[in-house]
Amino acid sequence: MIDAVQNTIDGVMIGSSYGLLALGFTLIFGVMRRLNLSYGPSIMIGAYLGTVLYLHFGLTPIAVAGAVVLGAAIAGIYVERLCFAPMQMGAGIASMVSSFAIWMQLEQAAILVLPRHTYPFPPLATTAPLELGPFLLRVDHLIMLGCALVLAAVVRIALYRTRFGLALRAIIDNPLAAHLVGIDVRNAVMLAFAAASAVGGVAGFLVLAVDQQVTPMFGMWATSKGLIAMMVGGLGSIPGAVLGGLLLGVVEAHSQWYFGPQIRDLVAYLVLFAFLVARPGGLLGRAPTPTTAVAQEA
């Protein structure tokens, strides 16, 4: 029983990073109804920028975090300008394929800068775990969970309590009508991409600071975890993104404990498949109907 509770605690802590990754995916998908496969590699560009500054200039973890977020945001804007801005509405497949091509480009660029497979990353916290009876709580995991909850609240407030959020929601409902009432749709979408990538940069920094290392596989890992968490939690739902990430973390923690680390990712994909079959819209989302699917591609 103690092991089950400890695994659940660890899963919630790790799942908070998945929730942050899903938040960025949700922002992009919610605004454009398109998948950005370069989302993870954009975060990796920021991570590698922070790593270079850490290795060569010895920056503090806070400064490295700023560099990671800034680098991810700039990479996100780059992806949006190349893959999504030139595409017309209804070109979802073309923009997704082009984002995959940019994925390869960003990944190779990062490898050319740092060719080794593994590089050290500054730790988030070096204090001993907190003891609550028989249970242990890592300080860096608590920081990660707190950041996920705060950022989710900030994103929700920004979408529903600010003029920029109102503009984004107008674009989601009807891009043409938003343009006709004076909203700069292209600029708003670019800022949404930058914000989503910045949120992903926060997640990337937290995950890498917990692991204390960065590898070229991080981009693919971030894309897959964020996409699974978003689809499990609910397409376009901010609370669903966080909930999906937490659920994915708990499932992975228990599957690793009972079946080993080799089975962990397989179980995660099985959970995704089960949701796609039983509840395509996710926990808090709504499954697209044929009518809405046609409207989104119109």
mmCIF file of C-alpha atoms in Angstrom:
data_model
loop_
_atom_site.group_PDB
_atom_site.id
_atom_site.type_symbol
_atom_site.label_atom_id
_atom_site.label_comp_id
_atom_site.label_asym_id
_atom_site.label_seq_id
_atom_site.Cartn_x
_atom_site.Cartn_y
_atom_site.Cartn_z
ATOM 1 C CA MET A 1 0.000 0.000 0.000
ATOM 2 C CA ILE A 2 2.836 2.387 0.868
ATOM 3 C CA ASP A 3 4.501 1.676 -2.474
ATOM 4 C CA ALA A 4 1.249 2.372 -4.337
ATOM 5 C CA VAL A 5 0.801 5.730 -2.604
ATOM 6 C CA GLN A 6 4.454 6.690 -3.179
ATOM 7 C CA ASN A 7 4.176 5.765 -6.856
ATOM 8 C CA THR A 8 1.040 7.879 -7.149
ATOM 9 C CA ILE A 9 2.805 10.838 -5.545
ATOM 10 C CA ASP A 10 5.795 10.463 -7.867
ATOM 11 C CA GLY A 11 3.467 10.115 -10.846
ATOM 12 C CA VAL A 12 1.623 13.328 -10.002
ATOM 13 C CA MET A 13 4.905 15.197 -9.663
ATOM 14 C CA ILE A 14 6.298 13.945 -12.983
ATOM 15 C CA GLY A 15 2.904 14.320 -14.632
ATOM 16 C CA SER A 16 2.931 18.031 -13.866
ATOM 17 C CA SER A 17 5.674 18.454 -16.489
ATOM 18 C CA TYR A 18 3.533 16.538 -18.989
ATOM 19 C CA GLY A 19 0.700 18.916 -18.154
ATOM 20 C CA LEU A 20 2.904 21.911 -18.955
ATOM 21 C CA LEU A 21 3.852 20.386 -22.311
ATOM 22 C CA ALA A 22 0.177 19.701 -23.023
ATOM 23 C CA LEU A 23 -0.666 23.330 -22.206
ATOM 24 C CA GLY A 24 1.506 24.516 -25.080
ATOM 25 C CA PHE A 25 -0.039 21.989 -27.452
ATOM 26 C CA THR A 26 -3.502 23.069 -26.315
ATOM 27 C CA LEU A 27 -2.801 26.743 -27.012
ATOM 28 C CA ILE A 28 -1.668 26.022 -30.574
ATOM 29 C CA PHE A 29 -4.378 23.489 -31.348
ATOM 30 C CA GLY A 30 -7.048 25.641 -29.732
ATOM 31 C CA VAL A 31 -6.173 28.679 -31.859
ATOM 32 C CA MET A 32 -5.397 27.057 -35.220
ATOM 33 C CA ARG A 33 -6.890 23.560 -34.977
ATOM 34 C CA ARG A 34 -3.593 22.243 -36.298
ATOM 35 C CA LEU A 35 -0.874 20.066 -34.806
ATOM 36 C CA ASN A 36 2.621 21.507 -34.529
ATOM 37 C CA LEU A 37 5.000 18.564 -34.672
ATOM 38 C CA SER A 38 7.956 20.945 -34.180
ATOM 39 C CA TYR A 39 6.725 21.851 -30.697
ATOM 40 C CA GLY A 40 9.174 19.559 -28.888
ATOM 41 C CA PRO A 41 12.190 20.457 -31.066
ATOM 42 C CA SER A 42 11.438 24.161 -30.484
ATOM 43 C CA ILE A 43 11.725 23.501 -26.762
ATOM 44 C CA MET A 44 14.943 21.549 -27.398
ATOM 45 C CA ILE A 45 16.436 24.579 -29.184
ATOM 46 C CA GLY A 46 15.804 26.624 -26.042
ATOM 47 C CA ALA A 47 17.244 23.835 -23.897
ATOM 48 C CA TYR A 48 20.394 23.653 -25.985
ATOM 49 C CA LEU A 49 20.773 27.432 -25.870
ATOM 50 C CA GLY A 50 20.584 27.276 -22.067
ATOM 51 C CA THR A 51 23.048 24.384 -22.030
ATOM 52 C CA VAL A 52 25.595 26.266 -24.165
ATOM 53 C CA LEU A 53 25.380 29.309 -21.900
ATOM 54 C CA TYR A 54 25.669 27.098 -18.817
ATOM 55 C CA LEU A 55 28.706 25.224 -20.113
ATOM 56 C CA HIS A 56 30.625 28.213 -21.476
ATOM 57 C CA PHE A 57 29.595 31.028 -19.143
ATOM 58 C CA GLY A 58 28.514 29.231 -15.972
ATOM 59 C CA LEU A 59 25.121 30.930 -15.743
ATOM 60 C CA THR A 60 22.945 30.394 -12.706
ATOM 61 C CA PRO A 61 19.892 28.088 -13.009
ATOM 62 C CA ILE A 62 17.573 31.120 -13.075
ATOM 63 C CA ALA A 63 19.497 32.678 -15.964
ATOM 64 C CA VAL A 64 19.550 29.345 -17.779
ATOM 65 C CA ALA A 65 15.766 29.093 -17.298
ATOM 66 C CA GLY A 66 15.331 32.514 -18.913
ATOM 67 C CA ALA A 67 17.520 31.494 -21.832
ATOM 68 C CA VAL A 68 15.572 28.257 -22.334
ATOM 69 C CA VAL A 69 12.212 30.052 -22.339
ATOM 70 C CA LEU A 70 13.456 32.815 -24.657
ATOM 71 C CA GLY A 71 15.094 30.362 -27.065
ATOM 72 C CA ALA A 72 11.964 28.194 -27.181
ATOM 73 C CA ALA A 73 9.752 31.232 -27.861
ATOM 74 C CA ILE A 74 11.992 32.420 -30.723
ATOM 75 C CA ALA A 75 12.064 28.909 -32.196
ATOM 76 C CA GLY A 76 8.266 28.773 -31.920
ATOM 77 C CA ILE A 77 7.939 32.026 -33.879
ATOM 78 C CA TYR A 78 10.334 30.642 -36.498
ATOM 79 C CA VAL A 79 8.170 27.531 -36.908
ATOM 80 C CA GLU A 80 4.976 29.585 -37.145
ATOM 81 C CA ARG A 81 6.402 31.924 -39.790
ATOM 82 C CA LEU A 82 7.638 29.045 -41.961
ATOM 83 C CA CYS A 83 5.017 26.342 -41.463
ATOM 84 C CA PHE A 84 1.734 27.959 -40.498
ATOM 85 C CA ALA A 85 1.616 31.634 -41.535
ATOM 86 C CA PRO A 86 2.002 30.908 -45.294
ATOM 87 C CA MET A 87 -0.714 28.200 -45.207
ATOM 88 C CA GLN A 88 -4.347 28.997 -45.892
ATOM 89 C CA MET A 89 -7.184 27.729 -43.730
ATOM 90 C CA GLY A 90 -7.904 24.144 -44.656
ATOM 91 C CA ALA A 91 -4.237 23.317 -45.234
ATOM 92 C CA GLY A 92 -3.901 21.405 -41.980
ATOM 93 C CA ILE A 93 -2.113 18.420 -43.522
ATOM 94 C CA ALA A 94 0.388 20.608 -45.387
ATOM 95 C CA SER A 95 1.250 22.645 -42.281
ATOM 96 C CA MET A 96 1.641 19.496 -40.177
ATOM 97 C CA VAL A 97 3.971 17.896 -42.741
ATOM 98 C CA SER A 98 6.016 21.086 -43.041
ATOM 99 C CA SER A 99 6.315 21.273 -39.255
ATOM 100 C CA PHE A 100 7.727 17.740 -39.334
ATOM 101 C CA ALA A 101 10.364 18.905 -41.837
ATOM 102 C CA ILE A 102 11.271 21.814 -39.549
ATOM 103 C CA TRP A 103 11.491 19.285 -36.687
ATOM 104 C CA MET A 104 14.330 17.545 -38.547
ATOM 105 C CA GLN A 105 15.972 20.887 -39.288
ATOM 106 C CA LEU A 106 15.913 22.094 -35.683
ATOM 107 C CA GLU A 107 17.111 18.760 -34.353
ATOM 108 C CA GLN A 108 20.073 18.627 -36.723
ATOM 109 C CA ALA A 109 20.984 22.238 -35.949
ATOM 110 C CA ALA A 110 21.053 21.450 -32.225
ATOM 111 C CA ILE A 111 23.206 18.365 -32.805
ATOM 112 C CA LEU A 112 25.701 20.382 -34.844
ATOM 113 C CA VAL A 113 26.087 22.854 -31.967
ATOM 114 C CA LEU A 114 26.396 20.176 -29.275
ATOM 115 C CA PRO A 115 27.395 16.928 -31.027
ATOM 116 C CA ARG A 116 27.788 14.714 -27.953
ATOM 117 C CA HIS A 117 24.852 12.543 -26.910
ATOM 118 C CA THR A 118 24.591 13.828 -23.340
ATOM 119 C CA TYR A 119 25.430 17.151 -21.705
ATOM 120 C CA PRO A 120 25.052 18.250 -18.068
ATOM 121 C CA PHE A 121 22.204 20.586 -17.126
ATOM 122 C CA PRO A 122 22.035 22.728 -13.962
ATOM 123 C CA PRO A 123 19.985 21.128 -11.168
ATOM 124 C CA LEU A 124 16.770 22.717 -9.986
ATOM 125 C CA ALA A 125 17.268 21.864 -6.316
ATOM 126 C CA THR A 126 19.972 19.967 -4.450
ATOM 127 C CA THR A 127 18.293 19.682 -1.047
ATOM 128 C CA ALA A 128 17.360 16.343 0.469
ATOM 129 C CA PRO A 129 13.831 14.991 -0.116
ATOM 130 C CA LEU A 130 11.145 15.911 2.381
ATOM 131 C CA GLU A 131 9.924 13.092 4.605
ATOM 132 C CA LEU A 132 6.220 12.826 5.399
ATOM 133 C CA GLY A 133 5.976 9.672 7.450
ATOM 134 C CA PRO A 134 6.880 6.783 5.140
ATOM 135 C CA PHE A 135 6.633 8.957 2.026
ATOM 136 C CA LEU A 136 9.292 11.044 0.295
ATOM 137 C CA LEU A 137 8.719 14.264 -1.633
ATOM 138 C CA ARG A 138 11.495 15.639 -3.816
ATOM 139 C CA VAL A 139 11.812 19.414 -3.636
ATOM 140 C CA ASP A 140 12.398 19.777 -7.376
ATOM 141 C CA HIS A 141 9.244 17.750 -8.046
ATOM 142 C CA LEU A 142 7.239 20.051 -5.758
ATOM 143 C CA ILE A 143 8.591 23.094 -7.604
ATOM 144 C CA MET A 144 7.597 21.500 -10.909
ATOM 145 C CA LEU A 145 4.070 20.794 -9.674
ATOM 146 C CA GLY A 146 3.690 24.333 -8.334
ATOM 147 C CA CYS A 147 4.874 25.835 -11.627
ATOM 148 C CA ALA A 148 2.406 23.688 -13.577
ATOM 149 C CA LEU A 149 -0.553 24.818 -11.471
ATOM 150 C CA VAL A 150 0.474 28.487 -11.533
ATOM 151 C CA LEU A 151 1.086 28.524 -15.285
ATOM 152 C CA ALA A 152 -2.216 26.764 -15.978
ATOM 153 C CA ALA A 153 -3.986 29.464 -13.949
ATOM 154 C CA VAL A 154 -2.063 32.236 -15.735
ATOM 155 C CA VAL A 155 -2.913 30.825 -19.171
ATOM 156 C CA ARG A 156 -6.585 30.494 -18.279
ATOM 157 C CA ILE A 157 -6.713 34.064 -16.913
ATOM 158 C CA ALA A 158 -4.925 35.354 -20.015
ATOM 159 C CA LEU A 159 -7.455 33.646 -22.278
ATOM 160 C CA TYR A 160 -10.594 34.675 -20.388
ATOM 161 C CA ARG A 161 -9.693 37.940 -18.639
ATOM 162 C CA THR A 162 -7.589 39.902 -21.139
ATOM 163 C CA ARG A 163 -8.188 41.587 -24.497
ATOM 164 C CA PHE A 164 -5.554 39.379 -26.106
ATOM 165 C CA GLY A 165 -7.374 36.306 -24.842
ATOM 166 C CA LEU A 166 -10.632 37.690 -26.188
ATOM 167 C CA ALA A 167 -8.986 38.169 -29.583
ATOM 168 C CA LEU A 168 -7.680 34.596 -29.564
ATOM 169 C CA ARG A 169 -11.105 33.210 -28.677
ATOM 170 C CA ALA A 170 -12.628 35.263 -31.487
ATOM 171 C CA ILE A 171 -10.077 33.769 -33.895
ATOM 172 C CA ILE A 172 -10.941 30.291 -32.629
ATOM 173 C CA ASP A 173 -14.647 30.865 -33.296
ATOM 174 C CA ASN A 174 -14.312 32.554 -36.702
ATOM 175 C CA PRO A 175 -10.994 33.849 -38.094
ATOM 176 C CA LEU A 176 -12.675 35.790 -40.904
ATOM 177 C CA ALA A 177 -15.080 37.567 -38.559
ATOM 178 C CA ALA A 178 -12.179 38.353 -36.199
ATOM 179 C CA HIS A 179 -10.295 39.942 -39.098
ATOM 180 C CA LEU A 180 -13.333 41.973 -40.145
ATOM 181 C CA VAL A 181 -13.717 43.513 -36.673
ATOM 182 C CA GLY A 182 -10.099 44.707 -36.712
ATOM 183 C CA ILE A 183 -8.154 41.894 -35.033
ATOM 184 C CA ASP A 184 -4.682 41.319 -36.473
ATOM 185 C CA VAL A 185 -5.089 37.566 -36.890
ATOM 186 C CA ARG A 186 -1.566 36.851 -38.148
ATOM 187 C CA ASN A 187 0.078 38.761 -35.310
ATOM 188 C CA ALA A 188 -2.201 37.197 -32.687
ATOM 189 C CA VAL A 189 -1.448 33.696 -33.961
ATOM 190 C CA MET A 190 2.297 34.410 -33.930
ATOM 191 C CA LEU A 191 2.095 35.628 -30.321
ATOM 192 C CA ALA A 192 0.076 32.533 -29.401
ATOM 193 C CA PHE A 193 2.833 30.347 -30.858
ATOM 194 C CA ALA A 194 5.463 32.275 -28.922
ATOM 195 C CA ALA A 195 3.469 31.971 -25.682
ATOM 196 C CA ALA A 196 2.876 28.242 -26.215
ATOM 197 C CA SER A 197 6.574 27.645 -26.890
ATOM 198 C CA ALA A 198 7.513 29.727 -23.827
ATOM 199 C CA VAL A 199 5.242 27.552 -21.666
ATOM 200 C CA GLY A 200 6.928 24.529 -23.221
ATOM 201 C CA GLY A 201 10.293 26.111 -22.438
ATOM 202 C CA VAL A 202 9.352 26.287 -18.761
ATOM 203 C CA ALA A 203 8.386 22.614 -18.876
ATOM 204 C CA GLY A 204 11.596 21.728 -20.688
ATOM 205 C CA PHE A 205 13.765 23.534 -18.167
ATOM 206 C CA LEU A 206 12.014 21.877 -15.221
ATOM 207 C CA VAL A 207 12.273 18.375 -16.698
ATOM 208 C CA LEU A 208 15.930 18.762 -17.656
ATOM 209 C CA ALA A 209 16.800 20.347 -14.304
ATOM 210 C CA VAL A 210 15.292 17.330 -12.558
ATOM 211 C CA ASP A 211 17.182 14.899 -14.833
ATOM 212 C CA GLN A 212 20.311 17.133 -14.795
ATOM 213 C CA GLN A 213 21.143 16.217 -18.397
ATOM 214 C CA VAL A 214 20.008 16.972 -21.952
ATOM 215 C CA THR A 215 20.097 14.745 -25.046
ATOM 216 C CA PRO A 216 19.090 15.176 -28.725
ATOM 217 C CA MET A 217 16.120 12.863 -28.081
ATOM 218 C CA PHE A 218 14.490 15.432 -25.830
ATOM 219 C CA GLY A 219 12.579 17.078 -28.700
ATOM 220 C CA MET A 220 10.837 13.866 -29.727
ATOM 221 C CA TRP A 221 10.151 12.991 -26.081
ATOM 222 C CA ALA A 222 8.556 16.385 -25.391
ATOM 223 C CA THR A 223 6.380 16.173 -28.499
ATOM 224 C CA SER A 224 5.088 12.683 -27.721
ATOM 225 C CA LYS A 225 4.414 13.337 -24.022
ATOM 226 C CA GLY A 226 2.710 16.662 -24.640
ATOM 227 C CA LEU A 227 0.562 15.248 -27.436
ATOM 228 C CA ILE A 228 -0.531 12.203 -25.414
ATOM 229 C CA ALA A 229 -1.355 14.323 -22.352
ATOM 230 C CA MET A 230 -3.384 16.781 -24.455
ATOM 231 C CA MET A 231 -5.389 14.053 -26.164
ATOM 232 C CA VAL A 232 -6.061 12.200 -22.920
ATOM 233 C CA GLY A 233 -7.059 15.377 -21.081
ATOM 234 C CA GLY A 234 -9.216 16.795 -23.842
ATOM 235 C CA LEU A 235 -8.544 18.678 -27.064
ATOM 236 C CA GLY A 236 -8.570 22.420 -26.482
ATOM 237 C CA SER A 237 -9.163 22.198 -22.710
ATOM 238 C CA ILE A 238 -6.695 23.933 -20.391
ATOM 239 C CA PRO A 239 -7.785 22.076 -17.226
ATOM 240 C CA GLY A 240 -7.877 18.924 -19.337
ATOM 241 C CA ALA A 241 -4.246 19.436 -20.400
ATOM 242 C CA VAL A 242 -3.105 19.531 -16.772
ATOM 243 C CA LEU A 243 -5.368 16.640 -15.772
ATOM 244 C CA GLY A 244 -4.208 14.565 -18.728
ATOM 245 C CA GLY A 245 -0.578 15.176 -17.816
ATOM 246 C CA LEU A 246 -1.129 14.177 -14.192
ATOM 247 C CA LEU A 247 -3.006 11.026 -15.223
ATOM 248 C CA LEU A 248 -0.287 10.080 -17.694
ATOM 249 C CA GLY A 249 2.373 10.547 -15.014
ATOM 250 C CA VAL A 250 0.512 8.341 -12.531
ATOM 251 C CA VAL A 251 -0.034 5.611 -15.132
ATOM 252 C CA GLU A 252 3.635 5.641 -16.099
ATOM 253 C CA ALA A 253 4.820 5.575 -12.476
ATOM 254 C CA HIS A 254 2.710 2.533 -11.631
ATOM 255 C CA SER A 255 3.504 0.698 -14.872
ATOM 256 C CA GLN A 256 7.236 1.241 -14.324
ATOM 257 C CA TRP A 257 6.979 -0.089 -10.770
ATOM 258 C CA TYR A 258 4.991 -3.191 -11.656
ATOM 259 C CA PHE A 259 6.252 -3.997 -15.159
ATOM 260 C CA GLY A 260 9.625 -2.252 -15.488
ATOM 261 C CA PRO A 261 10.851 0.835 -17.377
ATOM 262 C CA GLN A 262 10.778 -0.987 -20.731
ATOM 263 C CA ILE A 263 6.975 -1.307 -20.556
ATOM 264 C CA ARG A 264 6.253 2.227 -19.283
ATOM 265 C CA ASP A 265 5.970 3.946 -22.668
ATOM 266 C CA LEU A 266 4.029 1.025 -24.133
ATOM 267 C CA VAL A 267 1.420 1.368 -21.385
ATOM 268 C CA ALA A 268 1.187 5.118 -22.068
ATOM 269 C CA TYR A 269 0.405 4.466 -25.728
ATOM 270 C CA LEU A 270 -2.135 1.806 -24.762
ATOM 271 C CA VAL A 271 -3.878 4.358 -22.548
ATOM 272 C CA LEU A 272 -3.942 6.814 -25.453
ATOM 273 C CA PHE A 273 -5.408 4.151 -27.740
ATOM 274 C CA ALA A 274 -8.079 3.307 -25.166
ATOM 275 C CA PHE A 275 -9.101 6.967 -24.927
ATOM 276 C CA LEU A 276 -9.206 7.346 -28.706
ATOM 277 C CA VAL A 277 -11.585 4.402 -28.896
ATOM 278 C CA ALA A 278 -13.749 5.001 -25.825
ATOM 279 C CA ARG A 279 -13.631 8.797 -25.460
ATOM 280 C CA PRO A 280 -12.062 10.526 -28.487
ATOM 281 C CA GLY A 281 -12.560 13.979 -26.989
ATOM 282 C CA GLY A 282 -10.524 13.152 -23.878
ATOM 283 C CA LEU A 283 -11.503 13.643 -20.260
ATOM 284 C CA LEU A 284 -12.697 17.258 -20.464
ATOM 285 C CA GLY A 285 -12.936 17.812 -24.198
ATOM 286 C CA ARG A 286 -15.582 17.099 -26.777
ATOM 287 C CA ALA A 287 -15.127 14.674 -29.620
ATOM 288 C CA PRO A 288 -15.217 16.406 -33.012
ATOM 289 C CA THR A 289 -18.339 15.701 -35.039
ATOM 290 C CA PRO A 290 -18.314 15.458 -38.835
ATOM 291 C CA THR A 291 -19.903 18.922 -38.986
ATOM 292 C CA THR A 292 -17.276 20.592 -36.794
ATOM 293 C CA ALA A 293 -14.460 18.772 -38.552
ATOM 294 C CA VAL A 294 -15.613 20.117 -41.919
ATOM 295 C CA ALA A 295 -16.045 23.614 -40.446
ATOM 296 C CA GLN A 296 -12.516 23.605 -39.056
ATOM 297 C CA GLU A 297 -11.087 22.715 -42.476
ATOM 298 C CA ALA A 298 -13.233 25.239 -44.352
#
